[in-house]
Amino acid sequence: MNFDKYFTMSEADAALYAKTKLDFFGKDEELVCKEIGDGNLNYIFKIDSLSTSKSLIIKQSGPVARISDEFKLSADRNRIEYEILKYQSTLAPGLVPEVYSYDPIMNCTSMEDLSDHVIMRTEMINHKQFKKFADDITTFMVNTLLLTSDVCMEHKAKKELVKNFINPELCEISEDLVYTEPFSDINNRNDIFAPNVEWVKENIYSDEALKLETAKLKFDFMNNAQALVHGDLHTGSIFIKEDSTKVIDPEFAFYGPMGYDIGNVIANLMFALANAQAYEKAEQIKWLEDTIVEVIDLFKEKFSKAWDEKASEYTAKYKGFKEYYLDTVLRDTAAVAGLEGIRRIVGIAHVKDITSIQDGEKRTKAERLCMLASKSFIMNREELKTGKDFLEVIKQTTVKL
Ligand code: SR1
Ligand code: MG
């Protein structure tokens, strides 16, 4: 087997691939391989040497999504992921995994094994707290977003990146699953928890004012090539441990609105908060509330400082422009927090923070909290300027339920 023609690998194939195609393990080392992926799209092989402590990850893209073969996907997403991880490691050192190789025939990437970290969503469900998270994720977002925008980049170089990271098929997934289907079930594949089916019809599908806003936001997503966004920055795309945060899985990356990433982080903290409320975990609730406030406020602070130090565009230095620009980023953040907050409840791709709530009534309530707060994020997006403003949306919705 030469791996000179694409096929989807088994565990044994991936071990052989690691041994024969990668310059990582010794030729005589005995390897074990386990497929550990639980995401919606790809296959993740963890390969361990039995004789040394060396290990690595091979991520292979298949021709269709794991979650459903309705999604036929270009394997180019693997190149995008490899190239952006390399690039992000220069912008935000230490905050992404190291990538070792990319193979355009087998459509796979090999990278650092982060098994000493845990997926953040899992830890949120276990009600664990991470003191460094807000600091790390805001550094990651400011560095990868502001520094790839026209504020800081030479404009022709930025346009080269726009070209290189054009990602039509994965963008189409987000256009459909985030911006369209949660509000109009046109593909008849929304999956709603039974006690909320009627509620969603009345409060989401029938809300014409909300739907109008989602159309405006969809066009912004498709047309605002503002920064090189991660494109799927939920807590399942973050590996974490006490002293380290690593952002993984940037295969949805493209040039889009900065708020797409920040809003995803906020919505996924809201899901964790809804879970902590359902299980009445007071300490966890407090930490998540503080973290939502901190993510917004630290982002603003670091963004403003980085702008002063690194803005190269002449007109960006005009008085008042930075404040205007940051306001638009916060507006987009609120909108996306709302879109993500609804689509993970109503759409096809759910989050375990909510689906793992065992008590049916509590889950129903948690879902309504997320959907109502999300509506408010979308409809009142122009007014939300501080971390406290964002948290208040959730708190006030909680009180009303
Ligand atoms: C068909 S993919 C469904 C979802 O999984 C990914 O993680 C993205 O969030 C996408 O929307
Ligand atoms: Mg993913």
mmCIF file of C-alpha atoms and ligand atoms in Angstrom:
data_model
loop_
_atom_site.group_PDB
_atom_site.id
_atom_site.type_symbol
_atom_site.label_atom_id
_atom_site.label_comp_id
_atom_site.label_asym_id
_atom_site.label_seq_id
_atom_site.Cartn_x
_atom_site.Cartn_y
_atom_site.Cartn_z
ATOM 1 C CA MET A 1 0.000 0.000 0.000
ATOM 2 C CA ASN A 2 1.659 3.236 -1.193
ATOM 3 C CA PHE A 3 -1.047 5.724 -0.270
ATOM 4 C CA ASP A 4 -0.803 7.100 -3.823
ATOM 5 C CA LYS A 5 -4.568 7.015 -4.409
ATOM 6 C CA TYR A 6 -7.181 8.354 -1.981
ATOM 7 C CA PHE A 7 -9.209 6.008 0.202
ATOM 8 C CA THR A 8 -10.711 6.435 3.675
ATOM 9 C CA MET A 9 -8.298 4.847 6.114
ATOM 10 C CA SER A 10 -8.972 2.246 8.799
ATOM 11 C CA GLU A 11 -7.045 2.349 12.084
ATOM 12 C CA ALA A 12 -4.519 -0.158 10.710
ATOM 13 C CA ASP A 13 -4.092 1.900 7.522
ATOM 14 C CA ALA A 14 -3.484 5.070 9.542
ATOM 15 C CA ALA A 15 -0.815 3.331 11.650
ATOM 16 C CA LEU A 16 0.901 2.098 8.486
ATOM 17 C CA TYR A 17 0.622 5.579 6.978
ATOM 18 C CA ALA A 18 2.281 7.083 10.064
ATOM 19 C CA LYS A 19 5.079 4.550 9.908
ATOM 20 C CA THR A 20 5.806 4.689 6.202
ATOM 21 C CA LYS A 21 4.827 8.186 5.088
ATOM 22 C CA LEU A 22 5.720 10.404 8.031
ATOM 23 C CA ASP A 23 9.151 11.170 9.304
ATOM 24 C CA PHE A 24 8.056 10.963 12.937
ATOM 25 C CA PHE A 25 8.285 7.410 14.343
ATOM 26 C CA GLY A 26 11.281 5.068 13.966
ATOM 27 C CA LYS A 27 10.858 2.417 11.254
ATOM 28 C CA ASP A 28 10.906 -0.423 13.822
ATOM 29 C CA GLU A 29 8.621 1.182 16.357
ATOM 30 C CA GLU A 30 5.432 -0.722 17.104
ATOM 31 C CA LEU A 31 2.419 1.583 16.790
ATOM 32 C CA VAL A 32 -1.178 1.418 17.998
ATOM 33 C CA CYS A 33 -3.925 3.476 16.459
ATOM 34 C CA LYS A 34 -7.408 4.412 17.600
ATOM 35 C CA GLU A 35 -10.011 6.467 15.747
ATOM 36 C CA ILE A 36 -11.179 9.013 18.335
ATOM 37 C CA GLY A 37 -13.209 11.516 16.279
ATOM 38 C CA ASP A 38 -16.600 12.544 17.589
ATOM 39 C CA GLY A 39 -17.063 15.639 15.430
ATOM 40 C CA ASN A 40 -19.509 16.039 12.575
ATOM 41 C CA LEU A 41 -17.130 15.890 9.633
ATOM 42 C CA ASN A 42 -13.799 14.025 9.814
ATOM 43 C CA TYR A 43 -11.873 10.978 11.042
ATOM 44 C CA ILE A 44 -9.302 11.515 13.781
ATOM 45 C CA PHE A 45 -6.647 8.850 14.338
ATOM 46 C CA LYS A 46 -4.491 8.900 17.447
ATOM 47 C CA ILE A 47 -1.271 6.979 16.948
ATOM 48 C CA ASP A 48 0.926 5.955 19.871
ATOM 49 C CA SER A 49 4.298 4.300 19.907
ATOM 50 C CA LEU A 50 4.428 1.282 22.221
ATOM 51 C CA SER A 51 8.161 1.689 22.819
ATOM 52 C CA THR A 52 8.497 5.456 23.300
ATOM 53 C CA SER A 53 6.174 8.166 24.603
ATOM 54 C CA LYS A 54 5.783 9.597 21.096
ATOM 55 C CA SER A 55 2.305 10.082 19.646
ATOM 56 C CA LEU A 56 0.580 12.089 16.956
ATOM 57 C CA ILE A 57 -2.795 12.771 15.389
ATOM 58 C CA ILE A 58 -3.781 12.159 11.775
ATOM 59 C CA LYS A 59 -6.937 13.924 10.660
ATOM 60 C CA GLN A 60 -8.467 12.668 7.435
ATOM 61 C CA SER A 61 -11.322 14.248 5.484
ATOM 62 C CA GLY A 62 -13.840 11.974 3.881
ATOM 63 C CA PRO A 63 -15.877 12.891 0.797
ATOM 64 C CA VAL A 64 -19.031 13.351 2.899
ATOM 65 C CA ALA A 65 -19.689 14.575 6.429
ATOM 66 C CA ARG A 66 -19.817 11.998 9.215
ATOM 67 C CA ILE A 67 -23.023 13.493 10.563
ATOM 68 C CA SER A 68 -24.890 12.902 7.274
ATOM 69 C CA ASP A 69 -23.925 12.007 3.710
ATOM 70 C CA GLU A 70 -26.258 14.788 2.536
ATOM 71 C CA PHE A 71 -23.178 17.000 2.989
ATOM 72 C CA LYS A 72 -20.745 16.326 0.140
ATOM 73 C CA LEU A 73 -17.590 18.233 0.930
ATOM 74 C CA SER A 74 -14.418 19.176 -0.869
ATOM 75 C CA ALA A 75 -11.320 17.705 0.732
ATOM 76 C CA ASP A 76 -9.716 21.127 0.222
ATOM 77 C CA ARG A 77 -10.857 21.801 3.782
ATOM 78 C CA ASN A 78 -7.869 19.782 4.890
ATOM 79 C CA ARG A 79 -5.448 22.105 3.049
ATOM 80 C CA ILE A 80 -7.242 25.104 4.519
ATOM 81 C CA GLU A 81 -6.904 23.678 8.013
ATOM 82 C CA TYR A 82 -3.191 22.906 7.558
ATOM 83 C CA GLU A 83 -2.348 26.296 6.096
ATOM 84 C CA ILE A 84 -4.350 28.326 8.569
ATOM 85 C CA LEU A 85 -2.935 26.439 11.571
ATOM 86 C CA LYS A 86 0.566 27.228 10.308
ATOM 87 C CA TYR A 87 -0.393 30.856 9.845
ATOM 88 C CA GLN A 88 -2.217 31.190 13.166
ATOM 89 C CA SER A 89 0.802 29.762 14.994
ATOM 90 C CA THR A 90 2.718 32.864 13.863
ATOM 91 C CA LEU A 91 -0.113 35.225 14.892
ATOM 92 C CA ALA A 92 -1.041 33.542 18.186
ATOM 93 C CA PRO A 93 1.948 31.418 19.246
ATOM 94 C CA GLY A 94 1.148 28.589 21.651
ATOM 95 C CA LEU A 95 -2.596 28.832 21.116
ATOM 96 C CA VAL A 96 -2.949 26.322 18.250
ATOM 97 C CA PRO A 97 -1.591 22.788 17.787
ATOM 98 C CA GLU A 98 1.612 22.287 15.838
ATOM 99 C CA VAL A 99 0.973 20.770 12.392
ATOM 100 C CA TYR A 100 3.577 18.445 10.910
ATOM 101 C CA SER A 101 2.449 17.543 7.388
ATOM 102 C CA TYR A 102 -0.335 17.785 4.809
ATOM 103 C CA ASP A 103 -1.040 15.156 2.165
ATOM 104 C CA PRO A 104 -3.229 16.347 -0.740
ATOM 105 C CA ILE A 105 -3.702 12.790 -2.054
ATOM 106 C CA MET A 106 -4.868 11.109 1.140
ATOM 107 C CA ASN A 107 -6.490 14.380 2.268
ATOM 108 C CA CYS A 108 -4.962 14.194 5.676
ATOM 109 C CA THR A 109 -2.938 16.316 8.042
ATOM 110 C CA SER A 110 -0.672 15.143 10.825
ATOM 111 C CA MET A 111 -0.377 17.216 13.950
ATOM 112 C CA GLU A 112 0.573 17.427 17.597
ATOM 113 C CA ASP A 113 -1.286 15.066 19.922
ATOM 114 C CA LEU A 114 -3.012 17.164 22.577
ATOM 115 C CA SER A 115 -4.171 14.242 24.729
ATOM 116 C CA ASP A 116 -2.994 16.019 27.874
ATOM 117 C CA HIS A 117 -5.763 18.550 27.128
ATOM 118 C CA VAL A 118 -9.527 17.888 27.155
ATOM 119 C CA ILE A 119 -12.215 19.202 24.809
ATOM 120 C CA MET A 120 -13.629 22.271 26.522
ATOM 121 C CA ARG A 121 -17.279 21.305 25.970
ATOM 122 C CA THR A 122 -16.688 18.054 27.862
ATOM 123 C CA GLU A 123 -15.177 20.002 30.724
ATOM 124 C CA MET A 124 -18.069 22.470 30.717
ATOM 125 C CA ILE A 125 -20.479 19.543 31.090
ATOM 126 C CA ASN A 126 -18.304 18.305 33.973
ATOM 127 C CA HIS A 127 -18.658 21.811 35.493
ATOM 128 C CA LYS A 128 -14.942 22.563 35.433
ATOM 129 C CA GLN A 129 -13.484 26.070 35.461
ATOM 130 C CA PHE A 130 -10.463 27.422 33.634
ATOM 131 C CA LYS A 131 -8.986 30.618 35.010
ATOM 132 C CA LYS A 132 -6.871 31.371 31.927
ATOM 133 C CA PHE A 133 -9.567 30.820 29.337
ATOM 134 C CA ALA A 134 -10.831 34.382 28.860
ATOM 135 C CA ASP A 135 -7.293 35.728 28.625
ATOM 136 C CA ASP A 136 -6.156 33.073 26.127
ATOM 137 C CA ILE A 137 -9.193 33.137 23.871
ATOM 138 C CA THR A 138 -9.217 36.937 23.644
ATOM 139 C CA THR A 139 -5.513 36.971 22.737
ATOM 140 C CA PHE A 140 -6.246 34.357 20.082
ATOM 141 C CA MET A 141 -9.180 36.317 18.657
ATOM 142 C CA VAL A 142 -7.545 39.746 18.676
ATOM 143 C CA ASN A 143 -4.369 38.419 17.064
ATOM 144 C CA THR A 144 -5.989 36.244 14.416
ATOM 145 C CA LEU A 145 -8.765 38.724 13.575
ATOM 146 C CA LEU A 146 -7.395 42.245 13.832
ATOM 147 C CA LEU A 147 -3.990 41.317 12.421
ATOM 148 C CA THR A 148 -5.511 39.702 9.298
ATOM 149 C CA SER A 149 -7.809 42.651 8.581
ATOM 150 C CA ASP A 150 -7.259 45.671 6.337
ATOM 151 C CA VAL A 151 -6.617 47.678 9.492
ATOM 152 C CA CYS A 152 -3.236 46.008 9.940
ATOM 153 C CA MET A 153 -2.425 44.210 6.681
ATOM 154 C CA GLU A 154 -1.131 45.545 3.409
ATOM 155 C CA HIS A 155 -4.303 45.362 1.304
ATOM 156 C CA LYS A 156 -2.946 43.345 -1.643
ATOM 157 C CA ALA A 157 -1.446 40.787 0.730
ATOM 158 C CA LYS A 158 -4.778 40.562 2.532
ATOM 159 C CA LYS A 159 -6.571 39.972 -0.788
ATOM 160 C CA GLU A 160 -4.145 37.107 -1.512
ATOM 161 C CA LEU A 161 -5.289 35.528 1.764
ATOM 162 C CA VAL A 162 -8.935 36.104 0.856
ATOM 163 C CA LYS A 163 -8.231 34.138 -2.347
ATOM 164 C CA ASN A 164 -6.274 31.375 -0.643
ATOM 165 C CA PHE A 165 -8.904 30.811 2.016
ATOM 166 C CA ILE A 166 -11.971 30.901 -0.181
ATOM 167 C CA ASN A 167 -14.006 28.060 1.301
ATOM 168 C CA PRO A 168 -17.300 27.877 -0.612
ATOM 169 C CA GLU A 169 -18.594 24.490 0.501
ATOM 170 C CA LEU A 170 -18.010 24.915 4.214
ATOM 171 C CA CYS A 171 -19.345 28.459 4.063
ATOM 172 C CA GLU A 172 -22.451 27.063 2.411
ATOM 173 C CA ILE A 173 -22.942 24.726 5.379
ATOM 174 C CA SER A 174 -22.923 27.730 7.732
ATOM 175 C CA GLU A 175 -25.143 29.771 5.397
ATOM 176 C CA ASP A 176 -27.692 26.942 5.485
ATOM 177 C CA LEU A 177 -27.329 25.611 9.031
ATOM 178 C CA VAL A 178 -26.700 28.860 10.901
ATOM 179 C CA TYR A 179 -28.474 31.552 8.890
ATOM 180 C CA THR A 180 -31.355 29.871 7.045
ATOM 181 C CA GLU A 181 -32.718 26.563 8.291
ATOM 182 C CA PRO A 182 -33.157 27.418 11.993
ATOM 183 C CA PHE A 183 -35.630 30.112 10.960
ATOM 184 C CA SER A 184 -37.280 28.431 7.955
ATOM 185 C CA ASP A 185 -37.020 24.654 7.844
ATOM 186 C CA ILE A 186 -36.732 24.633 4.048
ATOM 187 C CA ASN A 187 -34.756 21.381 3.879
ATOM 188 C CA ASN A 188 -37.022 19.687 6.372
ATOM 189 C CA ARG A 189 -34.184 18.426 8.521
ATOM 190 C CA ASN A 190 -34.426 20.509 11.678
ATOM 191 C CA ASP A 191 -34.376 18.379 14.769
ATOM 192 C CA ILE A 192 -36.279 19.863 17.716
ATOM 193 C CA PHE A 193 -36.710 18.418 21.205
ATOM 194 C CA ALA A 194 -40.380 17.291 21.219
ATOM 195 C CA PRO A 195 -41.633 19.594 24.044
ATOM 196 C CA ASN A 196 -40.335 22.608 22.112
ATOM 197 C CA VAL A 197 -41.688 21.826 18.640
ATOM 198 C CA GLU A 198 -44.808 24.018 18.944
ATOM 199 C CA TRP A 199 -42.891 26.687 20.858
ATOM 200 C CA VAL A 200 -40.367 26.981 18.003
ATOM 201 C CA LYS A 201 -43.179 27.289 15.439
ATOM 202 C CA GLU A 202 -44.745 30.143 17.403
ATOM 203 C CA ASN A 203 -41.623 31.941 18.578
ATOM 204 C CA ILE A 204 -39.057 31.379 15.823
ATOM 205 C CA TYR A 205 -40.592 30.251 12.515
ATOM 206 C CA SER A 206 -43.445 32.781 12.806
ATOM 207 C CA ASP A 207 -41.343 35.755 13.876
ATOM 208 C CA GLU A 208 -41.129 37.784 10.662
ATOM 209 C CA ALA A 209 -39.138 40.620 12.239
ATOM 210 C CA LEU A 210 -36.509 38.137 13.458
ATOM 211 C CA LYS A 211 -36.362 36.465 10.059
ATOM 212 C CA LEU A 212 -35.764 39.793 8.333
ATOM 213 C CA GLU A 213 -32.761 40.423 10.602
ATOM 214 C CA THR A 214 -31.352 36.952 9.846
ATOM 215 C CA ALA A 215 -31.518 37.700 6.109
ATOM 216 C CA LYS A 216 -29.531 40.915 6.639
ATOM 217 C CA LEU A 217 -27.001 38.992 8.734
ATOM 218 C CA LYS A 218 -26.675 36.208 6.170
ATOM 219 C CA PHE A 219 -25.735 38.733 3.505
ATOM 220 C CA ASP A 220 -23.180 40.233 5.868
ATOM 221 C CA PHE A 221 -21.666 36.779 6.459
ATOM 222 C CA MET A 222 -21.432 36.203 2.696
ATOM 223 C CA ASN A 223 -20.062 39.631 1.788
ATOM 224 C CA ASN A 224 -18.034 41.114 4.626
ATOM 225 C CA ALA A 225 -14.474 39.861 4.030
ATOM 226 C CA GLN A 226 -13.236 41.552 7.177
ATOM 227 C CA ALA A 227 -10.769 39.104 8.740
ATOM 228 C CA LEU A 228 -9.533 35.520 8.502
ATOM 229 C CA VAL A 229 -12.033 33.950 10.870
ATOM 230 C CA HIS A 230 -11.790 30.461 12.394
ATOM 231 C CA GLY A 231 -15.366 29.913 11.278
ATOM 232 C CA ASP A 232 -16.460 27.344 13.889
ATOM 233 C CA LEU A 233 -15.120 28.604 17.215
ATOM 234 C CA HIS A 234 -17.337 26.651 19.610
ATOM 235 C CA THR A 235 -16.163 24.879 22.774
ATOM 236 C CA GLY A 236 -15.813 21.620 20.813
ATOM 237 C CA SER A 237 -13.069 23.369 18.805
ATOM 238 C CA ILE A 238 -11.056 24.188 21.924
ATOM 239 C CA PHE A 239 -8.697 21.872 23.774
ATOM 240 C CA ILE A 240 -8.047 23.041 27.295
ATOM 241 C CA LYS A 241 -6.213 22.314 30.534
ATOM 242 C CA GLU A 242 -5.481 24.476 33.541
ATOM 243 C CA ASP A 243 -2.542 26.347 32.078
ATOM 244 C CA SER A 244 -3.128 25.978 28.349
ATOM 245 C CA THR A 245 -5.739 26.649 25.661
ATOM 246 C CA LYS A 246 -5.433 25.360 22.089
ATOM 247 C CA VAL A 247 -7.835 26.291 19.317
ATOM 248 C CA ILE A 248 -8.277 23.419 16.868
ATOM 249 C CA ASP A 249 -10.373 22.527 13.811
ATOM 250 C CA PRO A 250 -10.287 25.709 11.683
ATOM 251 C CA GLU A 251 -11.564 23.947 8.571
ATOM 252 C CA PHE A 252 -14.472 26.424 8.241
ATOM 253 C CA ALA A 253 -11.986 29.324 8.022
ATOM 254 C CA PHE A 254 -12.567 32.069 5.459
ATOM 255 C CA TYR A 255 -12.560 35.850 5.238
ATOM 256 C CA GLY A 256 -15.710 36.885 7.080
ATOM 257 C CA PRO A 257 -16.960 39.144 9.879
ATOM 258 C CA MET A 258 -14.839 39.127 13.058
ATOM 259 C CA GLY A 259 -18.004 38.851 15.126
ATOM 260 C CA TYR A 260 -18.551 35.362 13.728
ATOM 261 C CA ASP A 261 -15.809 33.967 15.990
ATOM 262 C CA ILE A 262 -16.477 36.091 19.068
ATOM 263 C CA GLY A 263 -20.234 35.445 18.865
ATOM 264 C CA ASN A 264 -19.637 31.698 18.664
ATOM 265 C CA VAL A 265 -17.566 31.799 21.845
ATOM 266 C CA ILE A 266 -20.269 33.775 23.677
ATOM 267 C CA ALA A 267 -23.105 31.482 22.540
ATOM 268 C CA ASN A 268 -21.227 28.374 23.596
ATOM 269 C CA LEU A 269 -20.517 29.870 27.025
ATOM 270 C CA MET A 270 -24.256 30.527 27.205
ATOM 271 C CA PHE A 271 -24.973 26.825 26.489
ATOM 272 C CA ALA A 272 -22.575 25.872 29.289
ATOM 273 C CA LEU A 273 -24.314 28.387 31.548
ATOM 274 C CA ALA A 274 -27.751 26.952 30.710
ATOM 275 C CA ASN A 275 -26.400 23.519 31.622
ATOM 276 C CA ALA A 276 -24.932 24.783 34.916
ATOM 277 C CA GLN A 277 -28.283 26.412 35.740
ATOM 278 C CA ALA A 278 -30.146 23.179 34.983
ATOM 279 C CA TYR A 279 -27.850 21.324 37.405
ATOM 280 C CA GLU A 280 -27.876 24.206 39.912
ATOM 281 C CA LYS A 281 -24.086 24.487 40.029
ATOM 282 C CA ALA A 282 -23.661 27.877 41.711
ATOM 283 C CA GLU A 283 -19.875 28.150 41.387
ATOM 284 C CA GLN A 284 -19.973 27.155 37.751
ATOM 285 C CA ILE A 285 -22.757 29.657 37.058
ATOM 286 C CA LYS A 286 -20.679 32.434 38.625
ATOM 287 C CA TRP A 287 -17.547 31.473 36.685
ATOM 288 C CA LEU A 288 -19.432 31.332 33.378
ATOM 289 C CA GLU A 289 -21.144 34.670 34.013
ATOM 290 C CA ASP A 290 -17.803 36.276 34.838
ATOM 291 C CA THR A 291 -16.208 34.653 31.813
ATOM 292 C CA ILE A 292 -18.856 35.998 29.406
ATOM 293 C CA VAL A 293 -18.236 39.512 30.756
ATOM 294 C CA GLU A 294 -14.465 39.061 30.652
ATOM 295 C CA VAL A 295 -14.360 37.698 27.097
ATOM 296 C CA ILE A 296 -16.129 40.796 25.777
ATOM 297 C CA ASP A 297 -14.280 43.329 27.933
ATOM 298 C CA LEU A 298 -10.825 41.808 27.498
ATOM 299 C CA PHE A 299 -11.403 41.504 23.768
ATOM 300 C CA LYS A 300 -12.237 45.203 23.610
ATOM 301 C CA GLU A 301 -9.231 46.196 25.713
ATOM 302 C CA LYS A 302 -6.725 44.089 23.762
ATOM 303 C CA PHE A 303 -8.257 45.021 20.420
ATOM 304 C CA SER A 304 -7.946 48.703 21.216
ATOM 305 C CA LYS A 305 -4.331 48.347 22.350
ATOM 306 C CA ALA A 306 -3.347 46.220 19.344
ATOM 307 C CA TRP A 307 -5.034 48.755 17.044
ATOM 308 C CA ASP A 308 -2.977 51.605 18.545
ATOM 309 C CA GLU A 309 0.219 49.609 18.186
ATOM 310 C CA LYS A 310 -0.329 47.842 14.882
ATOM 311 C CA ALA A 311 -2.820 49.669 12.642
ATOM 312 C CA SER A 312 -1.087 50.461 9.353
ATOM 313 C CA GLU A 313 -4.010 51.740 7.246
ATOM 314 C CA TYR A 314 -3.777 55.546 7.119
ATOM 315 C CA THR A 315 -7.502 56.274 7.466
ATOM 316 C CA ALA A 316 -7.842 53.840 10.364
ATOM 317 C CA LYS A 317 -6.016 56.396 12.481
ATOM 318 C CA TYR A 318 -8.651 59.113 11.970
ATOM 319 C CA LYS A 319 -10.178 60.207 15.257
ATOM 320 C CA GLY A 320 -13.226 58.116 16.188
ATOM 321 C CA PHE A 321 -12.749 55.407 13.562
ATOM 322 C CA LYS A 322 -11.415 52.764 15.965
ATOM 323 C CA GLU A 323 -14.418 53.242 18.259
ATOM 324 C CA TYR A 324 -16.834 53.105 15.296
ATOM 325 C CA TYR A 325 -15.189 49.904 13.999
ATOM 326 C CA LEU A 326 -15.161 48.183 17.395
ATOM 327 C CA ASP A 327 -18.857 48.999 17.813
ATOM 328 C CA THR A 328 -19.608 47.208 14.536
ATOM 329 C CA VAL A 329 -17.608 44.179 15.713
ATOM 330 C CA LEU A 330 -19.606 44.057 18.957
ATOM 331 C CA ARG A 331 -22.870 44.393 17.044
ATOM 332 C CA ASP A 332 -21.865 41.445 14.824
ATOM 333 C CA THR A 333 -20.754 39.490 17.904
ATOM 334 C CA ALA A 334 -24.185 39.874 19.496
ATOM 335 C CA ALA A 335 -25.904 38.856 16.250
ATOM 336 C CA VAL A 336 -23.819 35.712 15.837
ATOM 337 C CA ALA A 337 -24.203 34.782 19.509
ATOM 338 C CA GLY A 338 -27.931 34.828 18.770
ATOM 339 C CA LEU A 339 -27.713 32.866 15.526
ATOM 340 C CA GLU A 340 -25.527 30.163 17.080
ATOM 341 C CA GLY A 341 -27.723 30.225 20.184
ATOM 342 C CA ILE A 342 -30.786 29.316 18.115
ATOM 343 C CA ARG A 343 -29.307 27.004 15.491
ATOM 344 C CA ARG A 344 -27.808 24.601 18.048
ATOM 345 C CA ILE A 345 -31.276 24.132 19.569
ATOM 346 C CA VAL A 346 -33.440 24.145 16.450
ATOM 347 C CA GLY A 347 -31.126 22.887 13.692
ATOM 348 C CA ILE A 348 -29.454 19.635 12.795
ATOM 349 C CA ALA A 349 -26.187 20.030 14.788
ATOM 350 C CA HIS A 350 -26.799 20.120 18.538
ATOM 351 C CA VAL A 351 -24.527 20.678 21.533
ATOM 352 C CA LYS A 352 -24.095 18.225 24.400
ATOM 353 C CA ASP A 353 -24.339 21.010 26.998
ATOM 354 C CA ILE A 354 -28.066 21.002 26.221
ATOM 355 C CA THR A 355 -28.810 17.481 24.943
ATOM 356 C CA SER A 356 -27.141 15.908 27.996
ATOM 357 C CA ILE A 357 -29.577 17.579 30.422
ATOM 358 C CA GLN A 358 -31.428 14.501 31.651
ATOM 359 C CA ASP A 359 -34.530 16.102 33.184
ATOM 360 C CA GLY A 360 -36.929 16.842 30.298
ATOM 361 C CA GLU A 361 -38.484 19.923 31.891
ATOM 362 C CA LYS A 362 -35.107 21.411 32.699
ATOM 363 C CA ARG A 363 -33.895 20.775 29.166
ATOM 364 C CA THR A 364 -37.017 22.413 27.735
ATOM 365 C CA LYS A 365 -36.375 25.443 29.922
ATOM 366 C CA ALA A 366 -32.655 25.583 29.085
ATOM 367 C CA GLU A 367 -33.509 25.512 25.375
ATOM 368 C CA ARG A 368 -36.062 28.308 25.731
ATOM 369 C CA LEU A 369 -33.573 30.382 27.690
ATOM 370 C CA CYS A 370 -31.009 30.034 24.895
ATOM 371 C CA MET A 371 -33.543 30.786 22.158
ATOM 372 C CA LEU A 372 -35.099 33.809 23.884
ATOM 373 C CA ALA A 373 -31.749 35.325 24.878
ATOM 374 C CA SER A 374 -30.603 34.702 21.319
ATOM 375 C CA LYS A 375 -33.575 36.540 19.852
ATOM 376 C CA SER A 376 -32.686 39.447 22.069
ATOM 377 C CA PHE A 377 -29.009 39.285 20.974
ATOM 378 C CA ILE A 378 -30.103 39.519 17.346
ATOM 379 C CA MET A 379 -32.850 42.130 17.693
ATOM 380 C CA ASN A 380 -30.956 44.414 20.113
ATOM 381 C CA ARG A 381 -27.493 43.904 18.659
ATOM 382 C CA GLU A 382 -26.835 47.620 18.139
ATOM 383 C CA GLU A 383 -27.178 48.315 21.881
ATOM 384 C CA LEU A 384 -24.756 45.778 23.328
ATOM 385 C CA LYS A 385 -21.422 47.456 24.061
ATOM 386 C CA THR A 386 -19.944 45.850 27.190
ATOM 387 C CA GLY A 387 -19.544 42.439 28.761
ATOM 388 C CA LYS A 388 -22.171 43.415 31.310
ATOM 389 C CA ASP A 389 -24.631 44.269 28.505
ATOM 390 C CA PHE A 390 -24.148 40.790 27.044
ATOM 391 C CA LEU A 391 -24.597 39.057 30.377
ATOM 392 C CA GLU A 392 -27.687 41.144 31.192
ATOM 393 C CA VAL A 393 -29.435 39.751 28.096
ATOM 394 C CA ILE A 394 -29.071 36.236 29.498
ATOM 395 C CA LYS A 395 -29.835 37.221 33.089
ATOM 396 C CA GLN A 396 -32.970 39.142 32.206
ATOM 397 C CA THR A 397 -34.191 36.266 30.038
ATOM 398 C CA THR A 398 -33.559 33.817 32.904
ATOM 399 C CA VAL A 399 -35.661 35.918 35.268
ATOM 400 C CA LYS A 400 -38.573 36.040 32.800
ATOM 401 C CA LEU A 401 -38.724 32.249 32.259
HETATM 402 C C1 SR1 B 1 -22.582 19.242 8.611
HETATM 403 S S1 SR1 B 1 -21.544 19.929 9.776
HETATM 404 C C2 SR1 B 1 -22.523 20.499 11.091
HETATM 405 C C3 SR1 B 1 -21.793 21.433 11.983
HETATM 406 O O1 SR1 B 1 -20.632 20.816 12.510
HETATM 407 C C4 SR1 B 1 -19.528 21.696 12.433
HETATM 408 O O2 SR1 B 1 -18.780 21.679 13.611
HETATM 409 C C5 SR1 B 1 -20.122 23.051 12.155
HETATM 410 O O3 SR1 B 1 -20.479 23.727 13.340
HETATM 411 C C6 SR1 B 1 -21.299 22.689 11.331
HETATM 412 O O4 SR1 B 1 -22.264 23.707 11.266
HETATM 413 MG MG MG B 2 -15.187 20.954 13.815
#
